[in-house]
Coordinates of N, CA and C and ligand atoms in Angstrom, one line a residue:
M1 N -3.6 22.9 5.4 CA -3.3 21.5 5.2 C -4.6 20.6 5.5
K2 N -4.8 19.8 4.5 CA -6.0 18.9 4.6 C -5.6 17.5 5.2
R3 N -6.3 17.0 6.2 CA -6.1 15.7 6.6 C -6.4 14.7 5.5
L4 N -5.6 13.7 5.3 CA -6.0 12.7 4.3 C -7.1 11.9 4.9
Q5 N -8.1 11.6 4.0 CA -9.2 10.7 4.4 C -8.8 9.4 3.7
L6 N -8.2 8.5 4.5 CA -7.5 7.4 4.0 C -8.3 6.1 3.9
G7 N -8.2 5.5 2.8 CA -8.7 4.1 2.6 C -7.5 3.2 2.5
I8 N -7.5 2.2 3.3 CA -6.3 1.3 3.2 C -6.8 -0.1 2.7
F9 N -6.1 -0.5 1.6 CA -6.4 -1.8 1.0 C -5.4 -2.8 1.5
A10 N -5.8 -3.9 2.1 CA -4.9 -5.0 2.5 C -5.5 -6.3 2.4
S11 N -4.7 -7.3 2.0 CA -5.2 -8.7 1.8 C -4.7 -9.6 2.9
G12 N -3.8 -9.2 3.7 CA -3.1 -10.2 4.6 C -3.0 -9.8 6.0
R13 N -1.9 -10.0 6.6 CA -1.5 -9.8 8.0 C -1.9 -8.4 8.5
G14 N -1.6 -7.4 7.8 CA -2.0 -6.0 8.1 C -1.0 -5.3 9.1
S15 N 0.3 -5.7 9.0 CA 1.2 -5.0 9.9 C 1.4 -3.5 9.5
N16 N 1.4 -3.3 8.2 CA 1.6 -1.9 7.7 C 0.3 -1.1 8.0
F17 N -0.8 -1.7 7.9 CA -2.1 -1.1 8.3 C -2.0 -0.6 9.8
S18 N -1.5 -1.5 10.6 CA -1.3 -1.2 12.1 C -0.4 0.0 12.3
A19 N 0.7 -0.1 11.5 CA 1.8 1.0 11.7 C 1.2 2.3 11.3
I20 N 0.4 2.3 10.3 CA -0.3 3.6 9.8 C -1.3 4.1 10.9
L21 N -2.1 3.1 11.4 CA -3.0 3.5 12.4 C -2.3 4.1 13.7
D22 N -1.2 3.4 14.0 CA -0.5 3.8 15.2 C 0.0 5.3 15.1
K23 N 0.6 5.6 13.9 CA 1.1 6.9 13.7 C 0.0 8.0 13.7
S24 N -1.1 7.6 13.1 CA -2.2 8.6 13.0 C -2.8 8.8 14.4
S25 N -2.8 7.7 15.2 CA -3.4 7.9 16.6 C -2.5 8.7 17.5
K26 N -1.1 8.6 17.2 CA -0.2 9.4 17.9 C -0.1 10.9 17.4
G27 N -0.8 11.2 16.3 CA -0.8 12.5 15.8 C 0.4 12.8 14.9
E28 N 1.2 11.7 14.6 CA 2.3 11.9 13.7 C 2.0 11.8 12.2
L29 N 0.8 11.4 12.0 CA 0.3 11.3 10.6 C -1.0 12.0 10.6
E30 N -1.1 13.0 9.8 CA -2.4 13.8 9.7 C -3.3 13.2 8.7
A31 N -3.9 12.0 9.2 CA -4.8 11.3 8.3 C -5.9 10.6 9.2
D32 N -7.1 10.6 8.6 CA -8.1 9.8 9.3 C -8.2 8.5 8.5
I33 N -8.1 7.4 9.3 CA -8.2 6.1 8.6 C -9.7 5.8 8.6
K34 N -10.3 6.0 7.4 CA -11.7 5.9 7.3 C -12.2 4.5 7.0
L35 N -11.4 3.6 6.3 CA -11.9 2.4 5.9 C -10.8 1.4 5.5
L36 N -11.0 0.1 5.9 CA -10.2 -0.9 5.4 C -10.9 -1.7 4.2
V37 N -10.3 -1.8 3.1 CA -10.9 -2.6 2.0 C -10.0 -3.9 1.8
T38 N -10.7 -5.0 1.8 CA -10.0 -6.2 1.6 C -10.7 -7.2 0.7
N39 N -10.0 -8.0 0.0 CA -10.6 -9.1 -0.8 C -10.6 -10.4 -0.1
N40 N -10.1 -10.4 1.2 CA -9.9 -11.6 1.9 C -10.6 -11.6 3.3
K41 N -11.7 -12.4 3.4 CA -12.4 -12.3 4.6 C -11.6 -12.8 5.8
N42 N -10.5 -13.5 5.6 CA -9.7 -14.0 6.7 C -8.5 -13.1 6.9
A43 N -8.4 -12.0 6.3 CA -7.2 -11.1 6.5 C -7.0 -10.7 7.9
G44 N -5.8 -10.8 8.4 CA -5.4 -10.4 9.7 C -5.8 -8.9 9.9
A45 N -5.7 -8.2 8.8 CA -6.0 -6.7 8.9 C -7.4 -6.5 9.4
I46 N -8.3 -7.4 9.2 CA -9.7 -7.2 9.6 C -9.8 -7.2 11.2
K47 N -9.0 -8.2 11.8 CA -9.0 -8.2 13.2 C -8.5 -6.9 13.8
K48 N -7.5 -6.4 13.1 CA -6.9 -5.1 13.6 C -7.9 -4.0 13.4
A49 N -8.7 -4.0 12.3 CA -9.7 -3.0 12.1 C -10.8 -3.1 13.2
L50 N -11.1 -4.3 13.6 CA -12.2 -4.5 14.6 C -11.7 -3.9 15.9
V51 N -10.5 -4.2 16.3 CA -9.9 -3.7 17.5 C -9.9 -2.1 17.6
H52 N -9.6 -1.5 16.4 CA -9.5 -0.1 16.4 C -10.8 0.6 15.9
K53 N -11.8 -0.2 15.8 CA -13.1 0.3 15.3 C -13.1 1.1 14.0
I54 N -12.3 0.5 13.1 CA -12.2 1.1 11.7 C -13.2 0.2 10.9
P55 N -14.1 0.9 10.2 CA -15.0 0.1 9.3 C -14.2 -0.7 8.2
F56 N -14.7 -1.8 7.9 CA -14.0 -2.6 6.8 C -15.0 -3.2 5.9
I57 N -14.5 -3.5 4.7 CA -15.4 -4.0 3.7 C -14.7 -5.1 2.9
V58 N -15.4 -6.3 2.7 CA -14.8 -7.3 1.9 C -15.4 -7.2 0.6
I59 N -14.6 -7.0 -0.4 CA -15.1 -6.9 -1.8 C -14.2 -7.5 -2.8
K60 N -14.7 -8.4 -3.6 CA -13.9 -9.0 -4.7 C -14.7 -9.3 -5.9
R61 N -14.0 -9.4 -7.0 CA -14.7 -9.6 -8.3 C -15.7 -10.7 -8.3
S62 N -15.4 -11.8 -7.6 CA -16.2 -13.0 -7.7 C -17.6 -12.8 -7.0
M63 N -17.7 -11.7 -6.3 CA -19.0 -11.4 -5.6 C -20.0 -10.8 -6.6
F64 N -19.5 -10.5 -7.8 CA -20.4 -9.7 -8.7 C -20.5 -10.5 -10.0
D65 N -21.6 -10.3 -10.7 CA -21.8 -10.9 -12.0 C -20.9 -10.3 -13.1
T66 N -20.7 -9.0 -13.0 CA -19.9 -8.4 -14.1 C -18.8 -7.6 -13.4
R67 N -17.7 -7.4 -14.2 CA -16.6 -6.6 -13.7 C -17.1 -5.1 -13.5
D68 N -18.0 -4.7 -14.4 CA -18.5 -3.4 -14.3 C -19.2 -3.1 -12.9
D69 N -20.0 -4.1 -12.5 CA -20.7 -4.0 -11.2 C -19.7 -3.9 -10.1
F70 N -18.7 -4.7 -10.2 CA -17.7 -4.8 -9.2 C -17.0 -3.4 -9.0
V71 N -16.6 -2.8 -10.2 CA -15.9 -1.6 -10.2 C -16.8 -0.4 -9.7
K72 N -18.0 -0.5 -10.1 CA -19.0 0.6 -9.7 C -19.2 0.6 -8.2
K73 N -19.3 -0.7 -7.7 CA -19.5 -0.8 -6.2 C -18.2 -0.3 -5.5
M74 N -17.1 -0.7 -6.0 CA -15.8 -0.2 -5.3 C -15.8 1.3 -5.3
L75 N -16.1 1.9 -6.4 CA -16.0 3.4 -6.5 C -17.1 4.0 -5.6
M76 N -18.2 3.3 -5.5 CA -19.3 3.9 -4.6 C -18.9 3.8 -3.2
I77 N -18.3 2.7 -2.8 CA -17.9 2.5 -1.4 C -16.8 3.6 -1.0
L78 N -15.9 3.8 -2.0 CA -14.9 4.8 -1.7 C -15.5 6.2 -1.5
K79 N -16.5 6.5 -2.4 CA -17.2 7.8 -2.4 C -18.0 7.9 -1.1
D80 N -18.7 6.9 -0.8 CA -19.6 6.9 0.4 C -18.8 7.2 1.7
H81 N -17.5 6.7 1.7 CA -16.7 6.9 2.9 C -15.8 8.1 2.8
N82 N -16.1 8.9 1.7 CA -15.3 10.2 1.5 C -13.8 9.9 1.4
I83 N -13.4 8.9 0.8 CA -12.0 8.6 0.7 C -11.3 9.5 -0.2
S84 N -10.2 10.2 0.3 CA -9.5 11.1 -0.6 C -8.1 10.5 -1.1
F85 N -7.7 9.4 -0.4 CA -6.4 8.9 -0.7 C -6.4 7.4 -0.4
I86 N -5.8 6.6 -1.2 CA -5.7 5.1 -1.0 C -4.3 4.7 -0.8
A87 N -4.1 3.9 0.3 CA -2.8 3.3 0.6 C -2.9 1.8 0.4
L88 N -2.2 1.2 -0.5 CA -2.2 -0.3 -0.6 C -1.2 -0.8 0.3
A89 N -1.6 -1.7 1.2 CA -0.6 -2.3 2.1 C -0.8 -3.8 2.1
G90 N -0.1 -4.4 1.2 CA -0.2 -5.8 1.0 C -1.5 -6.2 0.4
Y91 N -2.0 -5.5 -0.5 CA -3.2 -5.8 -1.3 C -2.8 -6.6 -2.5
M92 N -3.4 -7.8 -2.6 CA -2.9 -8.8 -3.6 C -3.6 -8.7 -4.9
K93 N -4.5 -7.8 -5.1 CA -5.2 -7.7 -6.4 C -4.8 -6.4 -7.1
K94 N -5.0 -6.5 -8.4 CA -4.8 -5.2 -9.2 C -5.9 -4.3 -9.0
I95 N -5.6 -3.0 -8.9 CA -6.7 -2.0 -8.7 C -7.3 -1.7 -10.1
P96 N -8.6 -1.7 -10.2 CA -9.2 -1.4 -11.5 C -8.8 -0.1 -12.0
V97 N -8.6 0.0 -13.4 CA -8.1 1.2 -14.0 C -9.0 2.4 -13.7
E98 N -10.3 2.1 -13.6 CA -11.3 3.2 -13.3 C -11.0 3.8 -11.9
V99 N -10.6 3.0 -11.0 CA -10.3 3.5 -9.7 C -8.9 4.3 -9.7
I100 N -8.0 3.8 -10.5 CA -6.7 4.5 -10.7 C -7.0 5.9 -11.3
S101 N -7.9 6.0 -12.3 CA -8.1 7.3 -12.9 C -8.8 8.2 -12.0
E102 N -9.8 7.7 -11.2 CA -10.5 8.5 -10.2 C -9.6 9.1 -9.2
Y103 N -8.6 8.3 -8.8 CA -7.6 8.7 -7.7 C -6.2 8.9 -8.3
E104 N -6.1 9.7 -9.4 CA -4.8 9.8 -10.1 C -3.8 10.4 -9.1
N105 N -2.7 9.8 -9.0 CA -1.6 10.2 -8.1 C -2.1 10.3 -6.6
E106 N -3.1 9.5 -6.3 CA -3.6 9.5 -4.9 C -3.7 8.1 -4.4
I107 N -2.9 7.2 -5.1 CA -2.9 5.8 -4.6 C -1.4 5.4 -4.5
T108 N -1.0 5.0 -3.3 CA 0.4 4.5 -3.1 C 0.4 3.0 -2.8
N109 N 1.6 2.4 -3.1 CA 1.8 1.0 -2.7 C 3.1 0.9 -2.0
I110 N 3.3 -0.1 -1.1 CA 4.6 -0.3 -0.5 C 5.1 -1.7 -1.0
H111 N 6.4 -1.7 -1.4 CA 7.0 -2.9 -1.9 C 8.3 -3.2 -1.1
P112 N 8.5 -4.5 -0.7 CA 9.6 -4.8 0.2 C 10.9 -5.1 -0.6
A113 N 11.2 -4.2 -1.5 CA 12.5 -4.3 -2.3 C 12.7 -2.9 -2.9
L114 N 13.9 -2.8 -3.6 CA 14.2 -1.5 -4.2 C 13.7 -1.6 -5.7
L115 N 12.5 -1.1 -6.0 CA 12.0 -1.2 -7.4 C 12.9 -0.3 -8.2
P116 N 13.1 -0.6 -9.5 CA 12.3 -1.6 -10.3 C 12.9 -3.0 -10.2
S117 N 13.9 -3.2 -9.3 CA 14.3 -4.6 -9.1 C 13.3 -5.4 -8.2
F118 N 13.2 -6.7 -8.5 CA 12.4 -7.6 -7.6 C 11.0 -7.1 -7.5
G119 N 10.4 -6.7 -8.6 CA 9.0 -6.3 -8.5 C 8.2 -7.0 -9.7
G120 N 7.0 -6.7 -9.8 CA 6.2 -7.3 -10.9 C 5.3 -8.4 -10.4
K121 N 4.6 -9.0 -11.4 CA 3.6 -10.1 -11.1 C 4.4 -11.3 -10.5
G122 N 3.8 -11.8 -9.4 CA 4.4 -13.0 -8.8 C 5.5 -12.6 -7.8
M123 N 6.0 -11.4 -7.8 CA 7.1 -11.0 -6.9 C 6.5 -10.4 -5.7
Y124 N 6.1 -11.2 -4.7 CA 5.5 -10.7 -3.5 C 5.9 -11.6 -2.3
G125 N 5.7 -11.1 -1.2 CA 6.0 -11.8 0.1 C 7.4 -12.4 0.1
S126 N 7.5 -13.6 0.5 CA 8.8 -14.2 0.7 C 9.6 -14.4 -0.6
Y127 N 8.8 -14.5 -1.8 CA 9.5 -14.6 -3.1 C 10.5 -13.5 -3.3
V128 N 10.1 -12.3 -2.9 CA 11.0 -11.1 -3.1 C 12.3 -11.3 -2.4
H129 N 12.2 -11.7 -1.1 CA 13.5 -11.8 -0.3 C 14.3 -13.0 -0.7
E130 N 13.6 -14.1 -1.1 CA 14.3 -15.3 -1.6 C 15.1 -14.9 -2.8
N131 N 14.5 -14.1 -3.7 CA 15.2 -13.7 -5.0 C 16.4 -12.8 -4.7
V132 N 16.2 -11.9 -3.7 CA 17.2 -11.0 -3.3 C 18.4 -11.8 -2.8
L133 N 18.1 -12.8 -2.0 CA 19.2 -13.6 -1.4 C 19.9 -14.5 -2.5
K134 N 19.1 -15.0 -3.4 CA 19.6 -15.9 -4.4 C 20.5 -15.1 -5.4
T135 N 20.2 -13.8 -5.6 CA 21.0 -13.0 -6.5 C 22.3 -12.5 -5.8
G136 N 22.3 -12.6 -4.5 CA 23.5 -12.2 -3.8 C 23.6 -10.7 -3.7
C137 N 22.5 -10.0 -3.7 CA 22.5 -8.6 -3.5 C 23.0 -8.2 -2.1
K138 N 23.7 -7.2 -2.0 CA 24.3 -6.7 -0.7 C 23.4 -5.7 -0.1
V139 N 22.5 -5.1 -0.9 CA 21.5 -4.2 -0.3 C 20.1 -4.5 -0.9
T140 N 19.1 -4.4 -0.1 CA 17.7 -4.4 -0.6 C 17.0 -3.2 0.0
G141 N 15.8 -3.3 0.2 CA 15.1 -2.1 0.9 C 13.6 -2.1 0.7
V142 N 13.1 -0.9 0.7 CA 11.7 -0.6 0.7 C 11.4 0.5 -0.3
T143 N 10.4 0.3 -1.1 CA 9.9 1.4 -2.0 C 8.5 1.7 -1.7
V144 N 8.2 3.0 -1.7 CA 6.8 3.4 -1.7 C 6.6 4.2 -3.1
H145 N 5.6 3.8 -3.8 CA 5.4 4.4 -5.1 C 4.0 4.7 -5.4
L146 N 3.7 5.6 -6.3 CA 2.3 5.8 -6.8 C 2.0 4.7 -7.7
V147 N 0.7 4.4 -7.7 CA 0.2 3.2 -8.5 C -0.3 3.6 -9.9
D148 N 0.2 2.9 -10.9 CA -0.4 3.0 -12.2 C -0.9 1.6 -12.6
N149 N -1.1 1.4 -13.9 CA -1.8 0.2 -14.3 C -0.9 -1.1 -14.3
K150 N 0.4 -1.0 -14.0 CA 1.2 -2.2 -14.0 C 1.5 -2.5 -12.5
Y151 N 1.8 -3.8 -12.3 CA 2.2 -4.3 -11.0 C 3.5 -3.6 -10.5
D152 N 3.5 -3.1 -9.3 CA 4.7 -2.6 -8.7 C 5.4 -1.5 -9.6
H153 N 4.5 -0.7 -10.1 CA 5.0 0.3 -11.1 C 4.3 1.7 -10.8
G154 N 5.0 2.7 -11.2 CA 4.5 4.1 -11.0 C 5.6 4.9 -10.3
P155 N 5.4 6.2 -10.4 CA 6.4 7.1 -9.8 C 6.9 6.7 -8.4
I156 N 8.2 6.6 -8.2 CA 8.7 6.3 -6.9 C 8.7 7.5 -6.0
V157 N 8.1 7.4 -4.8 CA 8.1 8.5 -3.9 C 9.2 8.5 -2.9
A158 N 9.5 7.3 -2.4 CA 10.6 7.2 -1.4 C 11.1 5.8 -1.4
Q159 N 12.4 5.7 -1.1 CA 13.0 4.4 -1.0 C 14.0 4.4 0.2
R160 N 14.2 3.3 0.8 CA 15.2 3.2 1.9 C 15.9 1.9 1.8
C161 N 17.2 2.0 2.0 CA 18.0 0.7 1.9 C 18.0 -0.1 3.1
V162 N 18.2 -1.4 3.0 CA 18.4 -2.3 4.1 C 19.6 -3.2 3.7
E163 N 20.5 -3.3 4.6 CA 21.7 -4.1 4.2 C 21.3 -5.6 4.2
V164 N 21.9 -6.3 3.3 CA 21.7 -7.8 3.3 C 23.0 -8.3 4.0
K165 N 22.8 -9.0 5.1 CA 23.9 -9.5 5.9 C 24.3 -10.9 5.6
E166 N 25.5 -11.2 5.7 CA 26.1 -12.6 5.6 C 25.2 -13.5 6.5
G167 N 24.7 -14.6 5.9 CA 24.0 -15.6 6.7 C 22.5 -15.2 6.9
D168 N 22.0 -14.1 6.2 CA 20.6 -13.8 6.3 C 19.7 -14.9 5.7
T169 N 18.6 -15.1 6.3 CA 17.6 -16.0 5.8 C 16.4 -15.1 5.3
V170 N 15.4 -15.7 4.7 CA 14.2 -15.0 4.3 C 13.6 -14.3 5.5
E171 N 13.6 -15.1 6.6 CA 12.9 -14.6 7.8 C 13.7 -13.4 8.4
S172 N 15.0 -13.5 8.5 CA 15.8 -12.5 9.1 C 15.7 -11.2 8.3
L173 N 15.9 -11.4 7.0 CA 15.9 -10.3 6.1 C 14.5 -9.6 6.0
S174 N 13.5 -10.4 5.9 CA 12.1 -9.8 5.7 C 11.7 -9.1 7.0
G175 N 12.2 -9.6 8.2 CA 11.9 -8.9 9.4 C 12.6 -7.5 9.5
R176 N 13.8 -7.5 9.0 CA 14.5 -6.1 9.0 C 13.8 -5.2 8.0
V177 N 13.5 -5.7 6.9 CA 12.8 -4.9 5.8 C 11.5 -4.4 6.4
L178 N 10.7 -5.3 7.0 CA 9.4 -4.9 7.5 C 9.4 -3.7 8.5
K179 N 10.5 -3.8 9.4 CA 10.6 -2.7 10.3 C 10.7 -1.3 9.6
V180 N 11.5 -1.4 8.5 CA 11.7 -0.1 7.7 C 10.4 0.3 7.0
E181 N 9.6 -0.7 6.6 CA 8.3 -0.5 6.0 C 7.4 0.3 6.9
H182 N 7.4 -0.1 8.2 CA 6.5 0.5 9.2 C 6.9 1.9 9.5
Q183 N 8.2 2.3 9.3 CA 8.6 3.7 9.4 C 8.3 4.5 8.2
I184 N 8.7 4.0 7.1 CA 8.7 4.8 5.9 C 7.2 5.1 5.4
Y185 N 6.3 4.1 5.5 CA 5.0 4.3 4.9 C 4.2 5.4 5.6
P186 N 4.1 5.5 6.9 CA 3.5 6.6 7.5 C 4.2 8.0 7.2
E187 N 5.5 7.9 7.1 CA 6.2 9.1 6.7 C 5.8 9.6 5.4
V188 N 5.8 8.7 4.4 CA 5.4 9.1 3.0 C 4.0 9.6 3.0
L189 N 3.1 9.0 3.7 CA 1.7 9.4 3.7 C 1.6 10.8 4.3
Q190 N 2.4 11.1 5.3 CA 2.5 12.5 5.9 C 2.9 13.5 4.8
L191 N 3.8 13.1 4.0 CA 4.2 14.0 2.9 C 3.0 14.4 2.0
F192 N 2.2 13.4 1.7 CA 1.0 13.6 0.9 C 0.0 14.5 1.7
A193 N -0.1 14.3 3.0 CA -1.0 15.1 3.8 C -0.5 16.6 3.8
E194 N 0.8 16.7 3.7 CA 1.4 18.1 3.7 C 1.4 18.6 2.3
N195 N 0.9 17.8 1.3 CA 0.8 18.3 -0.1 C 2.2 18.5 -0.7
R196 N 3.1 17.7 -0.3 CA 4.5 18.0 -0.7 C 5.0 17.1 -1.8
V197 N 4.1 16.2 -2.3 CA 4.6 15.4 -3.4 C 4.0 15.9 -4.7
V198 N 4.9 16.2 -5.7 CA 4.5 16.6 -7.0 C 5.0 15.6 -8.0
V199 N 4.2 15.4 -9.1 CA 4.6 14.4 -10.1 C 4.8 15.2 -11.4
E200 N 6.0 15.2 -11.9 CA 6.3 15.9 -13.2 C 6.9 14.9 -14.1
D201 N 6.3 14.7 -15.3 CA 6.9 13.8 -16.3 C 7.1 12.4 -15.7
K202 N 6.1 11.9 -14.9 CA 6.1 10.6 -14.3 C 7.2 10.4 -13.3
V203 N 7.7 11.5 -12.8 CA 8.7 11.4 -11.7 C 8.1 12.2 -10.5
A204 N 8.2 11.5 -9.4 CA 7.7 12.1 -8.1 C 8.8 12.9 -7.5
K205 N 8.5 14.1 -7.0 CA 9.4 15.0 -6.3 C 8.8 15.4 -5.0
I206 N 9.7 15.6 -4.0 CA 9.2 16.1 -2.7 C 9.6 17.6 -2.7
K207 N 8.5 18.4 -2.4 CA 8.8 19.9 -2.3 C 9.3 20.2 -0.9
Ligands
GRF1 C1 4.6 -6.0 3.0 O1 5.9 -6.6 2.9 C2 4.4 -5.0 1.9 O2 5.6 -4.4 1.5 C3 3.9 -5.9 0.7 O3 3.1 -6.8 1.4 C4 3.5 -7.0 2.7 C5 2.3 -6.7 3.6 O4 2.5 -7.0 4.9 N1 3.3 -5.1 -0.3 P1 1.5 -6.6 6.0 O5 0.2 -7.2 5.7 O6 1.4 -5.1 6.0 O7 2.0 -7.1 7.3

C-alpha cells in the first residue's frame, strides 16, 4: 500500500483541511499532506498550514499573462511536490482540464449536500443549506466525488445522510453537516490510500 502524497486545494476557512491533517497525524489516514494550494491569500487554511508547517502556494489565473502559463505552473508545482492525489476542500475555482487529465480519478471534492441535488455553479456555502431548507427536504448530507469537468460532478465515492430537523437554520444545519464532512473525507481518502476505489463506466465502486 502506497501512502497518498496529498495536495489539498482550499479557498476558505479550511476546516476540512484541518480534519484531514488531524487524521493523518493520528495515523488514521495513510497520507502525507505535502502541499496546500489556494487561490486566496487570506484563506484561513493558510494559517492552519503555517501552524502545521505544511508548505502552501497561492496561485490564480490573474497572476499570469496567459491561461497556458497558469496551467503549466500549476502542473509544475504539483509535480515538484510529488503530488499523487488531490483533495479539493472548499476550493472555489474550477480545476483546469489539463490537471484533471493528469490526475484522472485522482481528484476528489467534498460537497455539503446529497449530489446530484443542490450542486452546480453557484451552489456553495450557505446557499446549499438555504436551498435545502427552502425546498423542505427532510434529509440532506455530504457527498465525496471524483472530479470531472463540470462543477460538483463526477463519480460519487461516498455519501452520508444528515437529518433536517424541524426549526433548523442555515447555521444549525450547516454545523451538523460539517461534522459529518470532517468524518467522511478522511475516511474516503483512506479508501484511496488502500487502493480500494475503482471506477467502471463512470461509477465508483469500493472493493
Ligand atoms: C465545505 O462545506 C465543503 O463541503 C465545501 O466547502 C466548504 C469548505 O469548508 N466544498 P472548509 O473550508 O473546509 O471549512
